[in-house]
Structure formats: C-alpha cells, structure tokens
Short mmCIF file of C-alpha atoms and ligand atoms in Angstrom, two decimals:
data_model
loop_
_atom_site.label_atom_id
_atom_site.label_comp_id
_atom_site.label_asym_id
_atom_site.label_seq_id
_atom_site.Cartn_x
_atom_site.Cartn_y
_atom_site.Cartn_z
CA MET A 203 103.32 106.11 113.50
CA GLU A 204 107.03 106.18 114.32
CA ILE A 205 107.75 103.15 112.27
CA ASP A 206 111.55 103.54 112.33
CA LYS A 207 111.52 103.48 116.10
CA ILE A 208 109.50 100.29 116.12
CA PHE A 209 111.95 98.64 113.72
CA ASP A 210 114.91 99.75 115.88
CA GLU A 211 113.39 98.02 118.84
CA ALA A 212 113.00 94.73 117.01
CA LYS A 213 115.39 92.09 118.25
CA ASP A 214 117.55 91.47 115.23
CA PHE A 215 119.25 88.20 116.05
CA LEU A 216 118.04 87.10 112.64
CA PRO A 217 119.19 89.67 110.07
CA ILE A 218 117.10 89.16 106.92
CA LEU A 219 118.38 90.95 103.82
CA GLY A 220 115.13 90.45 101.93
CA ILE A 221 112.85 87.85 100.37
CA ASP A 222 114.99 85.72 98.08
CA TYR A 223 112.15 83.89 96.37
CA ILE A 224 108.63 82.53 96.76
CA GLU A 225 108.14 78.94 95.64
CA PHE A 226 104.75 77.59 94.59
CA TYR A 227 104.03 73.87 94.45
CA VAL A 228 101.72 73.53 91.46
CA GLY A 229 100.09 70.88 89.27
CA ASN A 230 101.82 72.00 86.09
CA ALA A 231 104.91 74.17 86.56
CA LYS A 232 105.44 74.78 82.86
CA GLN A 233 101.96 76.21 82.38
CA SER A 234 102.09 78.18 85.64
CA ALA A 235 105.34 79.81 84.54
CA TYR A 236 103.72 80.70 81.22
CA PHE A 237 100.74 82.19 83.07
CA TYR A 238 102.82 84.42 85.36
CA LYS A 239 105.05 85.51 82.48
CA THR A 240 102.08 86.33 80.28
CA ALA A 241 99.69 87.87 82.79
CA LEU A 242 102.13 89.58 85.15
CA GLY A 243 105.12 90.25 82.91
CA PHE A 244 107.71 88.05 84.61
CA GLU A 245 110.81 87.03 82.66
CA SER A 246 112.51 83.64 82.44
CA GLU A 247 115.49 83.22 84.73
CA ALA A 248 116.39 79.62 85.50
CA TYR A 249 115.27 76.01 85.07
CA SER A 250 115.91 72.63 86.59
CA GLY A 251 114.41 69.31 85.58
CA LEU A 252 115.19 66.26 83.49
CA GLU A 253 117.64 68.21 81.28
CA THR A 254 119.69 69.24 84.33
CA GLY A 255 119.64 65.75 85.81
CA ASP A 256 116.72 66.08 88.23
CA LYS A 257 114.47 63.08 87.64
CA SER A 258 112.06 63.78 90.50
CA LYS A 259 110.90 67.38 90.04
CA VAL A 260 110.87 70.33 87.69
CA SER A 261 111.23 74.03 88.59
CA TYR A 262 110.87 77.17 86.50
CA VAL A 263 112.30 80.37 87.99
CA ILE A 264 110.85 83.69 86.85
CA LYS A 265 111.69 87.24 87.83
CA GLN A 266 110.54 90.85 87.72
CA GLU A 267 112.73 93.49 89.40
CA LYS A 268 113.17 92.21 92.98
CA ILE A 269 110.36 89.63 92.81
CA ARG A 270 111.35 86.04 92.13
CA PHE A 271 108.91 83.14 91.85
CA VAL A 272 109.78 79.46 91.57
CA LEU A 273 107.11 77.16 90.11
CA THR A 274 107.69 73.53 91.01
CA SER A 275 105.93 70.27 90.09
CA SER A 276 106.70 66.63 90.75
CA TYR A 277 107.57 64.06 88.05
CA VAL A 278 106.85 61.17 90.40
CA ASP A 279 103.65 60.20 92.14
CA ASN A 280 105.02 59.61 95.61
CA SER A 281 106.55 62.87 96.71
CA GLU A 282 106.30 65.68 99.22
CA ILE A 283 105.43 68.01 96.32
CA ASN A 284 102.57 65.85 95.08
CA ASP A 285 101.20 65.32 98.60
CA HIS A 286 101.20 69.10 99.05
CA TYR A 287 99.52 69.65 95.70
CA LEU A 288 96.82 67.02 96.32
CA LYS A 289 95.98 68.51 99.69
CA HIS A 290 96.22 72.23 98.96
CA GLY A 291 96.01 72.68 95.21
CA ASP A 292 98.44 75.21 93.73
CA GLY A 293 99.88 77.18 96.63
CA VAL A 294 102.89 78.79 98.25
CA LYS A 295 105.19 76.24 99.88
CA VAL A 296 108.30 78.35 100.51
CA VAL A 297 108.95 81.95 101.45
CA ALA A 298 112.75 82.04 101.25
CA PHE A 299 114.79 84.68 103.05
CA LEU A 300 118.14 85.96 101.83
CA VAL A 301 120.52 85.84 104.82
CA GLU A 302 124.22 86.39 105.54
CA ASP A 303 124.53 83.19 107.54
CA SER A 304 122.17 80.30 106.94
CA LYS A 305 123.57 78.04 109.67
CA LYS A 306 123.26 80.74 112.30
CA SER A 307 119.73 81.62 111.14
CA TYR A 308 118.76 77.97 111.50
CA GLN A 309 120.42 77.56 114.91
CA GLU A 310 118.96 80.79 116.33
CA THR A 311 115.41 79.93 115.24
CA ILE A 312 115.58 76.25 116.24
CA LYS A 313 116.94 77.30 119.63
CA ARG A 314 113.87 79.51 120.04
CA GLY A 315 111.43 76.73 119.24
CA ALA A 316 111.12 76.50 115.45
CA LYS A 317 110.30 73.12 113.93
CA SER A 318 113.00 71.98 111.51
CA PHE A 319 112.21 71.56 107.82
CA LEU A 320 115.75 71.32 106.46
CA GLU A 321 119.03 71.13 108.35
CA PRO A 322 121.78 73.37 106.93
CA ILE A 323 123.18 71.89 103.74
CA GLU A 324 125.89 73.21 101.44
CA ILE A 325 125.32 72.71 97.72
CA SER A 326 127.99 73.45 95.12
CA ASP A 327 128.58 73.54 91.42
CA GLU A 328 131.21 75.12 89.16
CA ASN A 329 129.87 78.60 90.08
CA GLY A 330 130.42 78.31 93.80
CA SER A 331 128.30 77.18 96.70
CA ILE A 332 125.23 78.12 98.68
CA ILE A 333 124.00 77.07 102.10
CA LYS A 334 120.33 76.54 102.71
CA SER A 335 118.29 75.51 105.74
CA GLY A 336 114.65 75.81 106.70
CA ILE A 337 111.96 75.87 109.34
CA TYR A 338 108.20 75.38 109.31
CA THR A 339 105.75 78.24 109.80
CA TYR A 340 101.92 78.04 109.72
CA GLY A 341 100.36 74.97 108.11
CA GLU A 342 102.79 73.23 105.76
CA THR A 343 104.39 76.49 104.67
CA VAL A 344 108.13 76.86 105.27
CA HIS A 345 110.82 79.54 105.48
CA LEU A 346 114.19 78.77 103.92
CA PHE A 347 117.37 80.65 104.85
CA ILE A 348 119.41 81.12 101.68
CA GLU A 349 123.07 82.16 101.95
CA ARG A 350 124.45 82.90 98.48
CA LYS A 351 127.41 85.20 99.05
CA ASN A 352 129.79 82.56 97.65
CA TYR A 353 127.71 81.83 94.57
CA ASN A 354 127.89 83.44 91.12
CA GLY A 355 125.70 81.14 89.06
CA VAL A 356 122.11 81.60 87.94
CA PHE A 357 119.72 81.17 90.89
CA LEU A 358 120.97 78.06 92.76
CA PRO A 359 123.33 75.14 92.07
CA GLY A 360 121.53 72.55 89.94
CA PHE A 361 119.77 75.21 87.87
CA LYS A 362 120.72 76.40 84.40
CA LYS A 363 119.82 79.64 82.70
CA TRP A 364 116.37 79.37 81.17
CA ASN A 365 116.69 80.73 77.66
CA ASN A 366 113.29 81.41 76.25
CA THR A 367 112.45 83.71 73.39
CA TYR A 368 108.93 84.26 74.73
CA SER A 369 109.31 87.37 76.81
CA PRO A 370 106.22 89.54 77.40
CA ASN A 371 106.80 93.11 78.58
CA PRO A 372 107.07 93.65 82.33
CA ILE A 373 104.11 95.47 83.91
CA GLY A 374 105.99 97.56 86.46
CA LEU A 375 106.02 95.23 89.50
CA LYS A 376 108.97 96.08 91.77
CA TYR A 377 109.13 94.12 95.00
CA VAL A 378 107.09 92.06 97.48
CA ASP A 379 105.41 94.53 99.83
CA HIS A 380 103.89 91.97 102.19
CA ILE A 381 102.77 88.33 102.36
CA VAL A 382 99.59 87.47 104.23
CA GLY A 383 98.94 84.18 106.03
CA ASN A 384 95.54 82.78 106.99
CA VAL A 385 95.58 80.70 110.17
CA GLY A 386 92.83 78.84 112.05
CA TRP A 387 90.41 79.95 114.76
CA ASN A 388 92.21 81.57 117.72
CA GLU A 389 95.61 80.95 116.14
CA MET A 390 96.53 84.51 115.16
CA ASN A 391 98.30 85.27 118.43
CA ILE A 392 100.10 81.93 118.41
CA TRP A 393 101.63 82.70 115.02
CA CYS A 394 102.32 86.36 115.81
CA ASN A 395 104.21 85.14 118.87
CA PHE A 396 106.06 82.66 116.69
CA TYR A 397 107.29 85.50 114.46
CA LYS A 398 108.13 87.58 117.53
CA ASP A 399 109.86 84.96 119.66
CA VAL A 400 111.38 82.68 117.03
CA LEU A 401 112.27 85.15 114.25
CA GLY A 402 112.61 88.40 116.24
CA PHE A 403 109.81 90.19 114.36
CA THR A 404 107.77 92.96 115.94
CA GLN A 405 104.06 93.76 115.67
CA ILE A 406 103.40 96.98 113.75
CA VAL A 407 99.61 96.96 113.28
CA SER A 408 96.55 95.24 114.68
CA PHE A 409 92.96 95.09 113.43
CA ASP A 410 90.09 93.52 115.28
CA ASP A 411 86.67 92.42 114.12
CA ASN A 412 85.31 95.94 114.67
CA ASP A 413 87.71 97.19 112.00
CA ILE A 414 87.17 94.31 109.60
CA SER A 415 83.60 93.20 109.50
CA THR A 416 80.31 93.59 107.72
CA GLU A 417 76.85 92.56 108.74
CA TYR A 418 77.77 88.99 107.75
CA THR A 419 81.46 88.16 108.07
CA ALA A 420 84.54 89.17 110.05
CA LEU A 421 88.25 88.59 110.49
CA MET A 422 91.07 89.72 112.73
CA SER A 423 94.57 90.61 111.64
CA LYS A 424 97.96 91.63 113.01
CA VAL A 425 100.96 92.70 110.98
CA MET A 426 104.43 91.43 111.93
CA SER A 427 107.64 92.96 110.55
CA ASN A 428 111.29 92.02 110.70
CA GLY A 429 113.88 94.42 112.10
CA ASN A 430 114.71 96.34 108.91
CA GLY A 431 111.08 96.48 107.73
CA ARG A 432 111.79 94.66 104.46
CA VAL A 433 109.67 91.67 105.40
CA LYS A 434 106.08 92.24 106.49
CA PHE A 435 103.71 89.40 107.30
CA PRO A 436 100.09 90.14 108.22
CA ILE A 437 98.42 87.15 109.91
CA ASN A 438 94.63 86.72 109.65
CA GLU A 439 92.26 84.54 111.63
CA PRO A 440 88.51 84.17 111.14
CA ALA A 441 86.14 85.94 113.54
CA GLU A 442 82.52 85.13 114.40
CA GLY A 443 79.95 86.49 111.98
CA LEU A 444 76.53 85.51 110.75
CA ASN A 445 78.03 83.79 107.75
CA LYS A 446 81.23 82.04 106.78
CA SER A 447 84.08 84.51 106.36
CA GLN A 448 86.56 84.53 103.49
CA ILE A 449 89.19 83.18 105.91
CA GLU A 450 87.08 80.10 106.70
CA GLU A 451 86.41 79.58 103.02
CA TYR A 452 90.16 79.69 102.42
CA LEU A 453 90.88 77.26 105.27
CA ASP A 454 88.24 74.84 103.92
CA PHE A 455 89.58 74.87 100.37
CA TYR A 456 93.29 74.97 101.24
CA ASN A 457 92.75 72.30 103.90
CA GLY A 458 94.43 74.36 106.57
CA PRO A 459 96.52 77.49 107.09
CA GLY A 460 98.58 78.94 104.25
CA VAL A 461 99.51 82.02 102.26
CA GLN A 462 96.39 84.02 101.38
CA HIS A 463 97.81 86.82 99.28
CA LEU A 464 101.01 88.33 98.01
CA ALA A 465 101.11 92.12 97.77
CA LEU A 466 103.33 93.27 94.93
CA ALA A 467 104.41 96.90 94.73
CA THR A 468 104.36 99.12 91.66
CA ASP A 469 105.31 102.76 90.98
CA ASN A 470 102.32 103.26 88.70
CA ILE A 471 99.28 101.29 89.73
CA ILE A 472 97.06 102.62 86.96
CA SER A 473 99.34 101.38 84.22
CA THR A 474 100.14 98.09 86.01
CA VAL A 475 96.47 97.28 86.62
CA SER A 476 95.23 98.28 83.19
CA GLU A 477 97.95 96.10 81.65
CA MET A 478 96.96 93.16 83.87
CA LYS A 479 93.34 93.61 82.77
CA ASN A 480 94.43 93.61 79.14
CA ARG A 481 96.16 90.32 79.82
CA GLY A 482 93.07 88.70 81.30
CA ILE A 483 93.44 89.12 85.07
CA GLU A 484 90.18 89.69 86.94
CA PHE A 485 89.95 91.97 89.96
CA LEU A 486 87.43 92.31 92.77
CA TYR A 487 84.66 94.62 91.73
CA VAL A 488 84.20 97.74 93.81
CA PRO A 489 80.86 99.55 93.56
CA GLU A 490 81.00 102.92 91.81
CA THR A 491 79.59 104.53 94.95
CA TYR A 492 82.97 103.89 96.61
CA TYR A 493 84.31 106.88 94.68
CA ASP A 494 81.48 109.29 95.47
CA ASP A 495 82.87 110.55 98.77
CA LEU A 496 86.50 109.72 98.04
CA ILE A 497 87.96 113.21 98.40
CA ASP A 498 86.11 113.70 101.69
CA ARG A 499 87.69 110.51 102.99
CA VAL A 500 91.26 110.74 101.68
CA GLY A 501 91.83 114.39 100.77
CA HIS A 502 93.86 115.48 97.79
CA ILE A 503 95.55 112.79 95.69
CA GLU A 504 97.72 113.18 92.60
CA GLU A 505 95.99 110.55 90.48
CA ASP A 506 93.08 111.11 88.14
CA ILE A 507 90.06 109.84 90.06
CA GLU A 508 88.26 108.92 86.85
CA LEU A 509 91.10 106.53 85.98
CA LEU A 510 91.05 105.06 89.49
CA ARG A 511 87.29 104.58 89.21
CA LYS A 512 87.58 103.03 85.77
CA ASN A 513 90.15 100.52 87.06
CA GLY A 514 88.47 99.88 90.42
CA ILE A 515 91.54 100.99 92.40
CA LEU A 516 91.08 101.71 96.12
CA ILE A 517 92.69 104.55 98.08
CA ASP A 518 93.41 104.93 101.79
CA ARG A 519 95.28 107.53 103.84
CA ASP A 520 97.21 107.35 107.09
CA ASP A 521 99.38 109.84 109.04
CA ASP A 522 102.31 109.43 106.66
CA GLY A 523 100.63 109.63 103.28
CA TYR A 524 98.29 107.56 101.16
CA LEU A 525 98.27 104.26 99.32
CA LEU A 526 96.51 102.82 96.29
CA GLN A 527 95.60 99.14 96.17
CA ILE A 528 93.53 96.54 94.33
CA PHE A 529 92.94 92.80 94.76
CA THR A 530 92.70 90.13 92.10
CA LYS A 531 90.19 87.32 92.22
CA PRO A 532 91.82 83.98 93.17
CA LEU A 533 94.50 83.10 90.62
CA VAL A 534 94.19 79.33 91.00
CA ASP A 535 91.29 76.86 90.71
CA ARG A 536 90.37 76.86 94.38
CA PRO A 537 89.22 80.10 96.07
CA THR A 538 92.55 80.37 97.89
CA ILE A 539 95.51 82.50 96.83
CA PHE A 540 95.13 85.93 95.23
CA PHE A 541 97.38 88.94 94.62
CA GLU A 542 97.25 92.53 95.75
CA ILE A 543 98.80 95.30 93.70
CA ILE A 544 99.88 98.23 95.87
CA GLN A 545 101.40 101.64 95.30
CA ARG A 546 102.59 103.48 98.39
CA LYS A 547 102.72 107.25 98.43
CA GLY A 548 104.12 107.73 101.90
CA ALA A 549 101.64 105.51 103.70
CA ASN A 550 103.08 102.58 105.66
CA SER A 551 99.72 101.04 106.54
CA PHE A 552 97.59 98.37 104.87
CA GLY A 553 94.36 99.98 103.73
CA LYS A 554 92.19 99.71 106.82
CA GLY A 555 89.74 102.27 105.40
CA ASN A 556 89.08 99.92 102.48
CA PHE A 557 88.37 96.78 104.44
CA LYS A 558 84.63 97.24 104.55
CA ALA A 559 84.28 97.89 100.82
CA LEU A 560 86.55 94.93 100.16
CA PHE A 561 84.64 92.62 102.44
CA LEU A 562 81.41 93.45 100.67
CA ALA A 563 83.10 92.74 97.35
CA ILE A 564 84.45 89.39 98.58
CA GLU A 565 81.06 88.40 100.00
CA ARG A 566 79.55 88.97 96.54
CA GLU A 567 82.11 86.53 95.13
CA GLN A 568 81.46 84.01 97.92
CA ARG A 569 77.75 84.21 97.20
CA ASN A 570 78.49 83.34 93.56
CA ARG A 571 80.54 80.35 94.71
CA GLY A 572 77.84 79.26 97.20
CA THR A 573 80.36 79.37 100.06
CA LEU A 574 79.11 82.31 102.14
FE1 FE2 B 715 97.46 93.03 101.74
#
C-alpha cells in the first residue's frame, strides 16, 4: 500500500500535530491514576482540584513518552462529568489534538458541519496562555483543539506539577498508535464521512463482515487517518450474526457509541506484555493452536516464537512488514474499553489476519459474561 501517497492526498485544512491527551471521565480519578501508574508504568505529571482552587472537579495527569492521560472525576453531584459517568461508566470523554491554531481548527470544522462542544477560549496563568476549543464526535465523545505554543507551564493553566514519590518503572509504551470507536448499526459510513468531510481525514483501510466474522458474530470496520498519518481512527459498527457481537455488547453497556480501544505502541512487546502481566493485567486468551502454523502464515520473524506463544502475542504480516499485537480484557467494570499493545515492524495495517482468532477469544469472554 502506498500509504504516503494516500496521506498526501488528504485535504489538510486541519493540520494536527498529534494527540495532546486522552481524558477519561471516571468514578474515582485518584484510584484510576494509581491503577494506570501501577499497571502500565505511567508517571505523575500534573494535578488540579481543591488545592488548585477547583471546587467542582479533580484531574490527575499522567504520562509515558508521548502518551498522556487525564483522569477526571466530579466533586459535585450535578455535573456534566457525573452525568457522563452515570450513563457510560469509566470511559474516554476527550481525544485532544495538538494544533497550531485552535480558533482556525474550530472555525474550519464548524463550517463543515461539526457540532460545537466548546467555543474557542483563551486561558492564562503566570506561565503563559493556551487556547482551546472543541467539537463533538460519535456519542458523547469530543475532540478538543489545544494550542499551547505560548505556554510554558506544566500541562495547562490551572494545573500544578503533581509531585508524587510513588513512581513505578515505565513498561516501554511510546505513543498512541490508533484509537477505535464503536458506533451504532449502519453508522460506520456516517462517522467515516464525518472524519473525511469535517476533519479532512482519508480512509486508509476497510474491512467487511467477510473479513471479520465467525460462525456467530460479525463487525465491519474502516480506518480513517489524518493528513500526516499521526492520528488513526478505526470506526467499527456491528454486523448481522447469529449471536450478539462484541460491538453490540459494548453499545449496550456503554449506552451508546464511544471509544472501544486505545492501541499503544511499544518497541519491545514481549517485555512490555510480560511486565503488564506481572502487574496484574489480564489479556485475551489465544488458543495454543494459533501458533502451530504461524511460520506458514507470516514467514520469518525476528522474535522467539516460544516467547510469543507464552505471552499470547499475535502476529500478522502485510506488504510492508509485520506487526505484533495483543488485547487486554476490559480495564473497567463494564465490558467496554480495553487496550491493545502493538509493535510495528514495517507493517502499517491493523492485524486483519488475527481477527478471526480474536473474535473467537472475545466470544469465549462474552459467553462467560452471558452476553453472547
Ligand atoms: Fe486496534
């Protein structure tokens, strides 16, 4: 696939420099921050709450290489944050983009039909100022446009450095590879067109229910990318099957569309995954038979297959190289959001060859939950 050519053709009226942060609305931000620090090796970066003068909400900001999470909870009962939490459980509210010009990003996307979440607003403190604005995407999820070129402080105005002596070792996570959204029946094309028309993204991959199905369940998926390829958003919708697919289960428990999984990249998936296991993270189980014909399917790979088998890591190849990937079980109470750990060795694709094995693994979990 000539991926560079595809990116060149993308209409880049909305230059996105990268993902600035991902904000989760959660029931208990303090404990969520502890969980992600402990289990995934994030470090403390910034804090806002009562001590910084915010009497309505509390946020912990944690970081690992280029990945930044914000965990936010409400202090008060009547709030947008609490409404979101009651409806969806812990989940991703914001995928924030780093941009050169927040006002222009807002104007360009609103002009093209985006629904406003936040009009451009400048916020300052003694370290300078930022401009932020935002639009809605699928469900109640939003994109913020963060312009921080005139800001030198920690994270955003209103935050202070979070000094915390508890600092577990990082586990080798580098950046956000892609963020997947689940949308409702027949809504995949609507939201792909939203990313195309409103944000200038381009479609780089498409899977239909022939690619992603088992005897029982199915889904369809298209992958949208921004112009420089730094932001990739696959969009899934359920497809007809004998039983309820994982996408429907998600939609039922999340009460609508939302972020299904975050794929985080590593340079050494074996060490990252074995460390996560040591720290208590559970992964989808892949049958040992998956590895029997591995070399026939993917050809030569540099990794020790025994170690891949031992850790349940999946491998897929495309024209450009291969990739290694693995999926956690849901990381919150509801069977909603989970994480993927991915290591790319040339491949730009998303593991199509693994979908069937993965679907079977997810169906086993659904059966345990009584939701298949
Ligand atoms: Fe993924």
